[in-house]
């Protein structure tokens, strides 16, 4: 197969990040982009020399010269383009979270029944070296049975404001860690209790701690604060501790080897998810997009993250949101 021809739908911050990252994926070529705002469409098309531009994703999906799409609209706008893309038969990489509700996930799953193309949700952390290696060590029995996982994923509060119009820090970011916990622990969640604060009175809360019980004998906490000070040196302060009966694993993604002090103070280089090296994006996003493309070329269904797993994390996240709202433990 020649290069996979990709169309990217939704050119905000992360849609453009997909466009840039595909430039470094050897067997992919972005041939089309689609976004609602014409000036933005033209800006990104000119920047990357992309010839085909669309403001309506239905027109893009009707183009026979596109093999696959990345859907990078924001979470409240995932359902409609996803249903149209499933119908079109094109391979799909949908950004996380799959949707805001299980009901929307179920509509997608129903539409995808019997679909021949590959459909994958972009759970980027499964493609990040430390988390993927930790999963492997746990599966090999290196630390015994998992007793607990603590995870943190905190970001700059000012950067988070536009996202908090659409979702909470838990649905937006703890979704990464809870998916990792589901994957590493390998048991179903029995109960969820969320403590949440909204000190800035934004449309969604920005301080969230989700407490989870898996089966009878594993507990976990996912901390997601979208409220770090504007001058935080971290792009993403992400950490994880996995305690087992025979050992413990520590992950500190915030401990980047790249620390820069300049006239604006200290910043810590983001060397994990989408660092730019020699003109190409590397790191976890590159790994994820490469996997998506290589599965298409190998005519292989993606199994590092399945649609069922992507839906399940939304079931847990919806329970976490219900708990934040009611102040009660939610049993699944
Ligand atoms: N994997 C990660 O670590 C990671 C990081 C950031 C964002 N994301 C995900 O990426 C997605 C996009 O995030 P973002 O911050 O770029 O959002 P954004 O709101 O900045 O961009 C979304 C874009 O989609 C466009 N759009 C919306 N509806 C459309 C439609 N019907 N047709 C065409 N264009 C449409 C909007 O105009 C906007 O330009 C979200 O799902 C988010 O959760 C993932």
mmCIF file of C-alpha atoms and ligand atoms in Angstrom:
data_model
loop_
_atom_site.group_PDB
_atom_site.id
_atom_site.type_symbol
_atom_site.label_atom_id
_atom_site.label_comp_id
_atom_site.label_asym_id
_atom_site.label_seq_id
_atom_site.Cartn_x
_atom_site.Cartn_y
_atom_site.Cartn_z
ATOM 1 C CA UNK A 1 0.000 0.000 0.000
ATOM 2 C CA UNK A 2 1.188 3.529 -0.758
ATOM 3 C CA UNK A 3 1.068 6.228 1.869
ATOM 4 C CA UNK A 4 -2.208 6.423 3.797
ATOM 5 C CA UNK A 5 -3.982 9.626 2.736
ATOM 6 C CA UNK A 6 -5.355 11.355 5.811
ATOM 7 C CA UNK A 7 -7.948 14.095 6.285
ATOM 8 C CA UNK A 8 -8.016 15.954 9.606
ATOM 9 C CA UNK A 9 -11.401 17.219 10.871
ATOM 10 C CA UNK A 10 -11.398 20.089 13.409
ATOM 11 C CA UNK A 11 -8.327 22.308 13.169
ATOM 12 C CA UNK A 12 -8.020 23.794 16.634
ATOM 13 C CA UNK A 13 -4.876 23.392 18.723
ATOM 14 C CA UNK A 14 -4.851 19.616 18.612
ATOM 15 C CA UNK A 15 -6.054 19.209 15.020
ATOM 16 C CA UNK A 16 -3.057 21.254 13.924
ATOM 17 C CA UNK A 17 -0.903 19.088 16.198
ATOM 18 C CA UNK A 18 -2.168 16.009 14.302
ATOM 19 C CA UNK A 19 -1.351 17.717 10.973
ATOM 20 C CA UNK A 20 2.191 18.516 12.161
ATOM 21 C CA UNK A 21 2.758 15.081 13.678
ATOM 22 C CA UNK A 22 1.626 13.211 10.536
ATOM 23 C CA UNK A 23 4.419 15.074 8.645
ATOM 24 C CA UNK A 24 6.878 12.848 10.522
ATOM 25 C CA UNK A 25 4.903 9.595 10.120
ATOM 26 C CA UNK A 26 6.620 8.029 7.119
ATOM 27 C CA UNK A 27 3.647 6.179 5.659
ATOM 28 C CA UNK A 28 1.086 8.961 6.103
ATOM 29 C CA UNK A 29 0.286 12.085 4.151
ATOM 30 C CA UNK A 30 -2.258 14.718 5.180
ATOM 31 C CA UNK A 31 -4.042 15.490 1.927
ATOM 32 C CA UNK A 32 -7.062 17.382 3.286
ATOM 33 C CA UNK A 33 -8.209 19.394 6.269
ATOM 34 C CA UNK A 34 -11.644 20.472 7.433
ATOM 35 C CA UNK A 35 -12.638 23.121 9.921
ATOM 36 C CA UNK A 36 -15.524 25.561 10.266
ATOM 37 C CA UNK A 37 -13.620 28.847 10.141
ATOM 38 C CA UNK A 38 -12.435 29.675 6.615
ATOM 39 C CA UNK A 39 -9.547 31.931 7.670
ATOM 40 C CA UNK A 40 -8.185 29.213 9.977
ATOM 41 C CA UNK A 41 -8.588 26.616 7.216
ATOM 42 C CA UNK A 42 -6.561 28.715 4.809
ATOM 43 C CA UNK A 43 -3.903 29.556 7.390
ATOM 44 C CA UNK A 44 -3.157 25.893 8.139
ATOM 45 C CA UNK A 45 -3.497 24.793 4.488
ATOM 46 C CA UNK A 46 -0.914 27.430 3.472
ATOM 47 C CA UNK A 47 1.407 26.578 6.346
ATOM 48 C CA UNK A 48 1.582 22.881 5.435
ATOM 49 C CA UNK A 49 0.887 23.042 1.683
ATOM 50 C CA UNK A 50 -2.390 21.128 1.907
ATOM 51 C CA UNK A 51 -4.398 21.451 -1.302
ATOM 52 C CA UNK A 52 -7.838 20.181 -0.298
ATOM 53 C CA UNK A 53 -9.800 22.207 2.223
ATOM 54 C CA UNK A 54 -13.357 21.745 3.473
ATOM 55 C CA UNK A 55 -15.667 23.539 5.859
ATOM 56 C CA UNK A 56 -18.157 20.637 5.839
ATOM 57 C CA UNK A 57 -16.830 17.240 6.918
ATOM 58 C CA UNK A 58 -19.523 15.486 4.842
ATOM 59 C CA UNK A 59 -17.846 16.841 1.693
ATOM 60 C CA UNK A 60 -14.451 15.642 2.900
ATOM 61 C CA UNK A 61 -15.831 12.204 3.745
ATOM 62 C CA UNK A 62 -17.237 11.917 0.192
ATOM 63 C CA UNK A 63 -13.726 12.380 -1.277
ATOM 64 C CA UNK A 64 -12.583 8.969 -2.635
ATOM 65 C CA UNK A 65 -8.927 10.053 -2.394
ATOM 66 C CA UNK A 66 -8.907 10.034 1.397
ATOM 67 C CA UNK A 67 -8.269 6.726 3.195
ATOM 68 C CA UNK A 68 -8.447 7.808 6.840
ATOM 69 C CA UNK A 69 -9.528 10.673 9.081
ATOM 70 C CA UNK A 70 -8.397 12.093 12.398
ATOM 71 C CA UNK A 71 -11.389 13.615 14.213
ATOM 72 C CA UNK A 72 -10.094 16.467 16.384
ATOM 73 C CA UNK A 73 -13.250 18.430 17.132
ATOM 74 C CA UNK A 74 -13.759 19.031 20.855
ATOM 75 C CA UNK A 75 -15.503 16.364 22.941
ATOM 76 C CA UNK A 76 -19.078 17.805 22.756
ATOM 77 C CA UNK A 77 -18.694 17.727 18.939
ATOM 78 C CA UNK A 78 -17.428 14.154 18.510
ATOM 79 C CA UNK A 79 -20.690 12.314 17.868
ATOM 80 C CA UNK A 80 -21.901 13.715 14.531
ATOM 81 C CA UNK A 81 -18.575 13.636 12.622
ATOM 82 C CA UNK A 82 -17.889 10.194 14.089
ATOM 83 C CA UNK A 83 -21.252 8.781 12.866
ATOM 84 C CA UNK A 84 -20.670 10.306 9.413
ATOM 85 C CA UNK A 85 -17.113 8.968 9.279
ATOM 86 C CA UNK A 86 -18.218 5.462 10.274
ATOM 87 C CA UNK A 87 -20.816 5.548 7.477
ATOM 88 C CA UNK A 88 -18.187 6.710 4.964
ATOM 89 C CA UNK A 89 -16.058 3.585 5.504
ATOM 90 C CA UNK A 90 -12.874 5.595 6.087
ATOM 91 C CA UNK A 91 -10.465 4.523 8.834
ATOM 92 C CA UNK A 92 -10.945 6.674 11.938
ATOM 93 C CA UNK A 93 -8.744 8.013 14.701
ATOM 94 C CA UNK A 94 -11.039 9.867 17.132
ATOM 95 C CA UNK A 95 -9.454 12.102 19.757
ATOM 96 C CA UNK A 96 -10.136 11.292 23.400
ATOM 97 C CA UNK A 97 -12.466 11.316 25.288
ATOM 98 C CA UNK A 98 -14.586 9.128 22.983
ATOM 99 C CA UNK A 99 -17.639 11.212 23.979
ATOM 100 C CA UNK A 100 -19.063 13.020 26.971
ATOM 101 C CA UNK A 101 -21.662 10.336 27.740
ATOM 102 C CA UNK A 102 -22.028 6.574 27.538
ATOM 103 C CA UNK A 103 -25.215 7.124 25.509
ATOM 104 C CA UNK A 104 -23.159 8.865 22.794
ATOM 105 C CA UNK A 105 -20.532 6.087 22.922
ATOM 106 C CA UNK A 106 -23.311 3.533 22.473
ATOM 107 C CA UNK A 107 -24.591 5.335 19.368
ATOM 108 C CA UNK A 108 -21.067 5.153 17.947
ATOM 109 C CA UNK A 109 -20.692 1.476 18.897
ATOM 110 C CA UNK A 110 -24.050 0.653 17.302
ATOM 111 C CA UNK A 111 -23.067 2.448 14.077
ATOM 112 C CA UNK A 112 -19.689 0.679 14.095
ATOM 113 C CA UNK A 113 -21.205 -2.825 14.363
ATOM 114 C CA UNK A 114 -19.873 -4.858 11.443
ATOM 115 C CA UNK A 115 -17.768 -1.928 10.174
ATOM 116 C CA UNK A 116 -14.865 -3.085 8.051
ATOM 117 C CA UNK A 117 -12.579 -0.106 8.603
ATOM 118 C CA UNK A 118 -10.299 0.477 11.620
ATOM 119 C CA UNK A 119 -11.729 2.717 14.345
ATOM 120 C CA UNK A 120 -9.552 3.804 17.245
ATOM 121 C CA UNK A 121 -9.797 6.389 20.033
ATOM 122 C CA UNK A 122 -6.565 8.293 20.676
ATOM 123 C CA UNK A 123 -5.675 7.244 24.214
ATOM 124 C CA UNK A 124 -2.197 8.691 23.883
ATOM 125 C CA UNK A 125 -0.870 7.471 27.255
ATOM 126 C CA UNK A 126 -1.019 3.841 26.108
ATOM 127 C CA UNK A 127 1.639 4.862 23.559
ATOM 128 C CA UNK A 128 3.877 6.648 26.064
ATOM 129 C CA UNK A 129 7.065 4.744 26.966
ATOM 130 C CA UNK A 130 6.860 4.802 30.781
ATOM 131 C CA UNK A 131 3.190 3.853 31.091
ATOM 132 C CA UNK A 132 3.454 1.166 28.414
ATOM 133 C CA UNK A 133 6.570 -0.283 30.100
ATOM 134 C CA UNK A 134 4.884 -0.184 33.512
ATOM 135 C CA UNK A 135 1.927 -2.134 32.092
ATOM 136 C CA UNK A 136 4.372 -4.718 30.740
ATOM 137 C CA UNK A 137 6.183 -5.033 34.116
ATOM 138 C CA UNK A 138 2.861 -5.500 35.929
ATOM 139 C CA UNK A 139 1.721 -8.127 33.396
ATOM 140 C CA UNK A 140 5.032 -9.978 33.868
ATOM 141 C CA UNK A 141 4.362 -10.122 37.630
ATOM 142 C CA UNK A 142 7.365 -7.982 38.571
ATOM 143 C CA UNK A 143 5.549 -6.170 41.443
ATOM 144 C CA UNK A 144 3.014 -8.886 42.308
ATOM 145 C CA UNK A 145 -0.677 -8.050 42.563
ATOM 146 C CA UNK A 146 -1.557 -4.372 42.210
ATOM 147 C CA UNK A 147 -2.887 -2.962 45.484
ATOM 148 C CA UNK A 148 -3.110 0.701 44.543
ATOM 149 C CA UNK A 149 -2.413 3.320 41.882
ATOM 150 C CA UNK A 150 -2.040 7.035 42.455
ATOM 151 C CA UNK A 151 -1.993 9.275 39.369
ATOM 152 C CA UNK A 152 -1.591 13.019 38.874
ATOM 153 C CA UNK A 153 -2.195 15.088 35.733
ATOM 154 C CA UNK A 154 -2.127 18.818 36.431
ATOM 155 C CA UNK A 155 -1.888 21.776 34.044
ATOM 156 C CA UNK A 156 -1.832 25.560 33.885
ATOM 157 C CA UNK A 157 -5.180 27.037 34.979
ATOM 158 C CA UNK A 158 -5.142 29.889 32.433
ATOM 159 C CA UNK A 159 -4.456 27.506 29.529
ATOM 160 C CA UNK A 160 -7.359 25.309 30.715
ATOM 161 C CA UNK A 161 -10.045 28.033 30.702
ATOM 162 C CA UNK A 162 -11.392 27.461 27.128
ATOM 163 C CA UNK A 163 -11.503 23.698 27.769
ATOM 164 C CA UNK A 164 -13.416 24.213 31.025
ATOM 165 C CA UNK A 165 -16.239 25.705 28.956
ATOM 166 C CA UNK A 166 -16.750 22.217 27.550
ATOM 167 C CA UNK A 167 -15.748 19.705 30.225
ATOM 168 C CA UNK A 168 -14.272 19.281 33.715
ATOM 169 C CA UNK A 169 -10.638 18.481 34.478
ATOM 170 C CA UNK A 170 -11.715 14.921 35.288
ATOM 171 C CA UNK A 171 -13.499 14.265 31.970
ATOM 172 C CA UNK A 172 -10.753 16.088 30.084
ATOM 173 C CA UNK A 173 -7.631 14.693 31.732
ATOM 174 C CA UNK A 174 -8.284 12.146 34.504
ATOM 175 C CA UNK A 175 -9.781 10.166 31.606
ATOM 176 C CA UNK A 176 -6.154 9.442 30.572
ATOM 177 C CA UNK A 177 -5.155 8.077 33.966
ATOM 178 C CA UNK A 178 -8.374 6.187 34.640
ATOM 179 C CA UNK A 179 -7.968 4.490 31.257
ATOM 180 C CA UNK A 180 -4.398 3.572 32.261
ATOM 181 C CA UNK A 181 -5.652 2.253 35.618
ATOM 182 C CA UNK A 182 -8.336 0.143 33.896
ATOM 183 C CA UNK A 183 -5.643 -1.217 31.549
ATOM 184 C CA UNK A 184 -2.961 -1.887 34.180
ATOM 185 C CA UNK A 185 -5.234 -3.232 36.932
ATOM 186 C CA UNK A 186 -7.337 -5.274 34.507
ATOM 187 C CA UNK A 187 -10.423 -5.411 36.741
ATOM 188 C CA UNK A 188 -13.764 -3.631 36.601
ATOM 189 C CA UNK A 189 -14.434 -0.585 38.768
ATOM 190 C CA UNK A 190 -16.849 -1.303 41.622
ATOM 191 C CA UNK A 191 -17.251 2.170 43.075
ATOM 192 C CA UNK A 192 -16.260 5.788 42.443
ATOM 193 C CA UNK A 193 -16.175 8.799 44.738
ATOM 194 C CA UNK A 194 -15.133 12.229 43.432
ATOM 195 C CA UNK A 195 -14.194 15.310 45.397
ATOM 196 C CA UNK A 196 -14.376 18.376 43.173
ATOM 197 C CA UNK A 197 -13.961 22.131 43.640
ATOM 198 C CA UNK A 198 -14.773 25.003 41.309
ATOM 199 C CA UNK A 199 -13.110 28.011 42.972
ATOM 200 C CA UNK A 200 -13.129 30.129 39.771
ATOM 201 C CA UNK A 201 -16.877 29.490 39.199
ATOM 202 C CA UNK A 202 -16.240 28.347 35.622
ATOM 203 C CA UNK A 203 -18.790 26.265 33.651
ATOM 204 C CA UNK A 204 -17.019 23.083 34.855
ATOM 205 C CA UNK A 205 -14.859 22.361 37.922
ATOM 206 C CA UNK A 206 -11.077 22.470 37.674
ATOM 207 C CA UNK A 207 -10.025 20.650 40.869
ATOM 208 C CA UNK A 208 -10.875 16.950 40.943
ATOM 209 C CA UNK A 209 -9.813 13.916 42.944
ATOM 210 C CA UNK A 210 -11.404 10.632 41.834
ATOM 211 C CA UNK A 211 -11.229 7.703 44.267
ATOM 212 C CA UNK A 212 -11.844 4.305 42.705
ATOM 213 C CA UNK A 213 -12.223 0.764 43.965
ATOM 214 C CA UNK A 214 -11.410 -2.011 41.517
ATOM 215 C CA UNK A 215 -12.832 -5.433 42.406
ATOM 216 C CA UNK A 216 -12.434 -6.177 46.133
ATOM 217 C CA UNK A 217 -8.741 -5.522 46.627
ATOM 218 C CA UNK A 218 -7.380 -2.643 44.540
ATOM 219 C CA UNK A 219 -7.838 1.076 45.162
ATOM 220 C CA UNK A 220 -6.821 4.105 43.095
ATOM 221 C CA UNK A 221 -6.803 7.897 43.083
ATOM 222 C CA UNK A 222 -6.703 10.118 39.986
ATOM 223 C CA UNK A 223 -5.825 13.750 40.694
ATOM 224 C CA UNK A 224 -6.594 16.255 37.959
ATOM 225 C CA UNK A 225 -6.043 19.949 38.653
ATOM 226 C CA UNK A 226 -6.550 22.410 35.804
ATOM 227 C CA UNK A 227 -5.556 25.222 38.107
ATOM 228 C CA UNK A 228 -1.761 25.408 38.349
ATOM 229 C CA UNK A 229 -0.501 29.013 38.483
ATOM 230 C CA UNK A 230 0.159 30.834 35.208
ATOM 231 C CA UNK A 231 3.894 30.728 35.954
ATOM 232 C CA UNK A 232 4.050 26.966 36.526
ATOM 233 C CA UNK A 233 7.189 25.580 34.869
ATOM 234 C CA UNK A 234 5.297 22.421 33.838
ATOM 235 C CA UNK A 235 3.510 21.877 30.540
ATOM 236 C CA UNK A 236 1.958 18.765 32.111
ATOM 237 C CA UNK A 237 2.753 17.659 35.671
ATOM 238 C CA UNK A 238 1.966 13.952 35.282
ATOM 239 C CA UNK A 239 3.049 11.243 37.708
ATOM 240 C CA UNK A 240 2.003 7.747 38.730
ATOM 241 C CA UNK A 241 2.812 5.303 41.545
ATOM 242 C CA UNK A 242 1.767 1.692 41.219
ATOM 243 C CA UNK A 243 2.026 -0.265 44.459
ATOM 244 C CA UNK A 244 2.024 -4.053 44.263
ATOM 245 C CA UNK A 245 2.337 -6.860 46.821
ATOM 246 C CA UNK A 246 6.003 -7.357 45.774
ATOM 247 C CA UNK A 247 7.149 -3.943 44.618
ATOM 248 C CA UNK A 248 6.335 -0.470 43.453
ATOM 249 C CA UNK A 249 6.690 1.439 40.171
ATOM 250 C CA UNK A 250 7.232 5.222 40.076
ATOM 251 C CA UNK A 251 6.617 7.301 36.959
ATOM 252 C CA UNK A 252 7.498 10.987 36.934
ATOM 253 C CA UNK A 253 6.857 12.508 33.533
ATOM 254 C CA UNK A 254 7.325 15.974 35.022
ATOM 255 C CA UNK A 255 10.995 15.172 35.693
ATOM 256 C CA UNK A 256 12.055 16.177 32.202
ATOM 257 C CA UNK A 257 15.790 16.201 31.465
ATOM 258 C CA UNK A 258 15.255 19.619 29.849
ATOM 259 C CA UNK A 259 15.114 22.531 32.319
ATOM 260 C CA UNK A 260 15.407 26.068 30.956
ATOM 261 C CA UNK A 261 15.939 29.227 33.012
ATOM 262 C CA UNK A 262 15.508 32.437 31.040
ATOM 263 C CA UNK A 263 14.246 35.982 31.585
ATOM 264 C CA UNK A 264 10.722 34.640 32.146
ATOM 265 C CA UNK A 265 11.822 32.229 34.881
ATOM 266 C CA UNK A 266 12.045 28.446 34.800
ATOM 267 C CA UNK A 267 10.332 26.142 32.305
ATOM 268 C CA UNK A 268 10.508 22.382 32.073
ATOM 269 C CA UNK A 269 10.646 20.993 28.546
ATOM 270 C CA UNK A 270 7.776 18.784 27.380
ATOM 271 C CA UNK A 271 9.844 15.819 26.200
ATOM 272 C CA UNK A 272 7.171 13.128 26.531
ATOM 273 C CA UNK A 273 4.006 13.719 24.491
ATOM 274 C CA UNK A 274 4.814 15.905 21.465
ATOM 275 C CA UNK A 275 8.374 17.231 21.580
ATOM 276 C CA UNK A 276 9.645 18.706 18.322
ATOM 277 C CA UNK A 277 13.032 17.398 17.198
ATOM 278 C CA UNK A 278 14.744 18.152 13.881
ATOM 279 C CA UNK A 279 11.487 19.538 12.511
ATOM 280 C CA UNK A 280 9.336 16.531 13.415
ATOM 281 C CA UNK A 281 7.065 15.774 16.351
ATOM 282 C CA UNK A 282 8.218 12.696 18.264
ATOM 283 C CA UNK A 283 7.013 11.129 21.521
ATOM 284 C CA UNK A 284 3.708 9.520 22.420
ATOM 285 C CA UNK A 285 1.576 11.313 19.812
ATOM 286 C CA UNK A 286 3.953 10.215 17.052
ATOM 287 C CA UNK A 287 3.812 6.629 18.399
ATOM 288 C CA UNK A 288 -0.008 6.694 18.462
ATOM 289 C CA UNK A 289 -0.414 8.086 14.935
ATOM 290 C CA UNK A 290 2.230 5.702 13.577
ATOM 291 C CA UNK A 291 0.383 2.758 15.143
ATOM 292 C CA UNK A 292 -2.923 3.930 13.626
ATOM 293 C CA UNK A 293 -1.333 4.195 10.166
ATOM 294 C CA UNK A 294 0.595 0.906 10.375
ATOM 295 C CA UNK A 295 -2.542 -1.003 11.454
ATOM 296 C CA UNK A 296 -4.241 0.262 8.264
ATOM 297 C CA UNK A 297 -1.282 -0.759 6.105
ATOM 298 C CA UNK A 298 -1.024 -4.187 7.767
ATOM 299 C CA UNK A 299 -4.824 -4.730 7.496
ATOM 300 C CA UNK A 300 -4.873 -5.347 11.240
ATOM 301 C CA UNK A 301 -7.474 -4.217 13.812
ATOM 302 C CA UNK A 302 -5.967 -1.938 16.484
ATOM 303 C CA UNK A 303 -5.795 -3.825 19.781
ATOM 304 C CA UNK A 304 -3.588 -1.607 21.980
ATOM 305 C CA UNK A 305 -6.816 0.353 22.611
ATOM 306 C CA UNK A 306 -10.225 -0.984 21.592
ATOM 307 C CA UNK A 307 -13.554 0.793 21.202
ATOM 308 C CA UNK A 308 -14.969 -1.257 24.090
ATOM 309 C CA UNK A 309 -12.177 -0.011 26.402
ATOM 310 C CA UNK A 310 -12.682 3.564 25.202
ATOM 311 C CA UNK A 311 -16.391 3.285 25.985
ATOM 312 C CA UNK A 312 -15.724 1.694 29.382
ATOM 313 C CA UNK A 313 -13.574 4.579 30.580
ATOM 314 C CA UNK A 314 -16.475 6.924 29.760
ATOM 315 C CA UNK A 315 -18.768 4.721 31.870
ATOM 316 C CA UNK A 316 -16.365 5.228 34.795
ATOM 317 C CA UNK A 317 -15.948 8.948 34.037
ATOM 318 C CA UNK A 318 -19.737 9.435 33.920
ATOM 319 C CA UNK A 319 -19.930 7.768 37.358
ATOM 320 C CA UNK A 320 -17.149 10.089 38.589
ATOM 321 C CA UNK A 321 -19.108 13.118 37.331
ATOM 322 C CA UNK A 322 -22.285 11.880 38.992
ATOM 323 C CA UNK A 323 -20.392 11.507 42.252
ATOM 324 C CA UNK A 324 -18.927 15.030 41.924
ATOM 325 C CA UNK A 325 -22.455 16.350 41.442
ATOM 326 C CA UNK A 326 -24.188 14.412 44.227
ATOM 327 C CA UNK A 327 -21.349 14.050 46.735
ATOM 328 C CA UNK A 328 -22.236 10.333 46.975
ATOM 329 C CA UNK A 329 -20.303 7.161 46.210
ATOM 330 C CA UNK A 330 -21.468 5.762 42.853
ATOM 331 C CA UNK A 331 -21.526 1.963 42.523
ATOM 332 C CA UNK A 332 -21.084 0.426 39.087
HETATM 333 N N1 LIG B 1 -4.432 13.371 23.466
HETATM 334 C C1 LIG B 1 -4.192 14.493 24.101
HETATM 335 O O1 LIG B 1 -3.320 14.566 24.938
HETATM 336 C C2 LIG B 1 -5.015 15.699 23.765
HETATM 337 C C3 LIG B 1 -4.517 16.973 24.017
HETATM 338 C C4 LIG B 1 -5.317 18.052 23.643
HETATM 339 C C5 LIG B 1 -6.571 17.865 23.086
HETATM 340 N N2 LIG B 1 -7.018 16.595 22.885
HETATM 341 C C6 LIG B 1 -8.343 16.363 22.309
HETATM 342 O O2 LIG B 1 -8.371 16.907 21.008
HETATM 343 C C7 LIG B 1 -9.682 17.373 20.697
HETATM 344 C C8 LIG B 1 -9.602 18.812 20.215
HETATM 345 O O3 LIG B 1 -9.080 19.623 21.219
HETATM 346 P P1 LIG B 1 -8.676 21.161 20.902
HETATM 347 O O4 LIG B 1 -8.131 21.704 22.142
HETATM 348 O O5 LIG B 1 -7.883 21.226 19.665
HETATM 349 O O6 LIG B 1 -10.142 21.780 20.640
HETATM 350 P P2 LIG B 1 -10.504 23.140 19.912
HETATM 351 O O7 LIG B 1 -11.859 23.520 20.375
HETATM 352 O O8 LIG B 1 -9.369 24.098 20.016
HETATM 353 O O9 LIG B 1 -10.585 22.716 18.361
HETATM 354 C C9 LIG B 1 -11.663 22.062 17.807
HETATM 355 C C10 LIG B 1 -11.823 22.574 16.380
HETATM 356 O O10 LIG B 1 -12.842 21.816 15.741
HETATM 357 C C11 LIG B 1 -13.610 22.725 14.935
HETATM 358 N N3 LIG B 1 -14.949 22.127 14.723
HETATM 359 C C12 LIG B 1 -15.915 21.932 15.658
HETATM 360 N N4 LIG B 1 -17.007 21.376 15.085
HETATM 361 C C13 LIG B 1 -16.709 21.228 13.760
HETATM 362 C C14 LIG B 1 -17.418 20.719 12.658
HETATM 363 N N5 LIG B 1 -18.664 20.277 12.781
HETATM 364 N N6 LIG B 1 -16.812 20.711 11.465
HETATM 365 C C15 LIG B 1 -15.555 21.163 11.307
HETATM 366 N N7 LIG B 1 -14.822 21.664 12.338
HETATM 367 C C16 LIG B 1 -15.385 21.689 13.549
HETATM 368 C C17 LIG B 1 -13.657 23.996 15.751
HETATM 369 O O11 LIG B 1 -13.978 25.096 14.946
HETATM 370 C C18 LIG B 1 -12.233 24.045 16.303
HETATM 371 O O12 LIG B 1 -11.376 24.711 15.408
HETATM 372 C C19 LIG B 1 -10.516 17.176 21.967
HETATM 373 O O13 LIG B 1 -11.243 15.978 21.861
HETATM 374 C C20 LIG B 1 -9.464 17.064 23.057
HETATM 375 O O14 LIG B 1 -9.891 16.303 24.173
HETATM 376 C C21 LIG B 1 -6.256 15.532 23.188
#
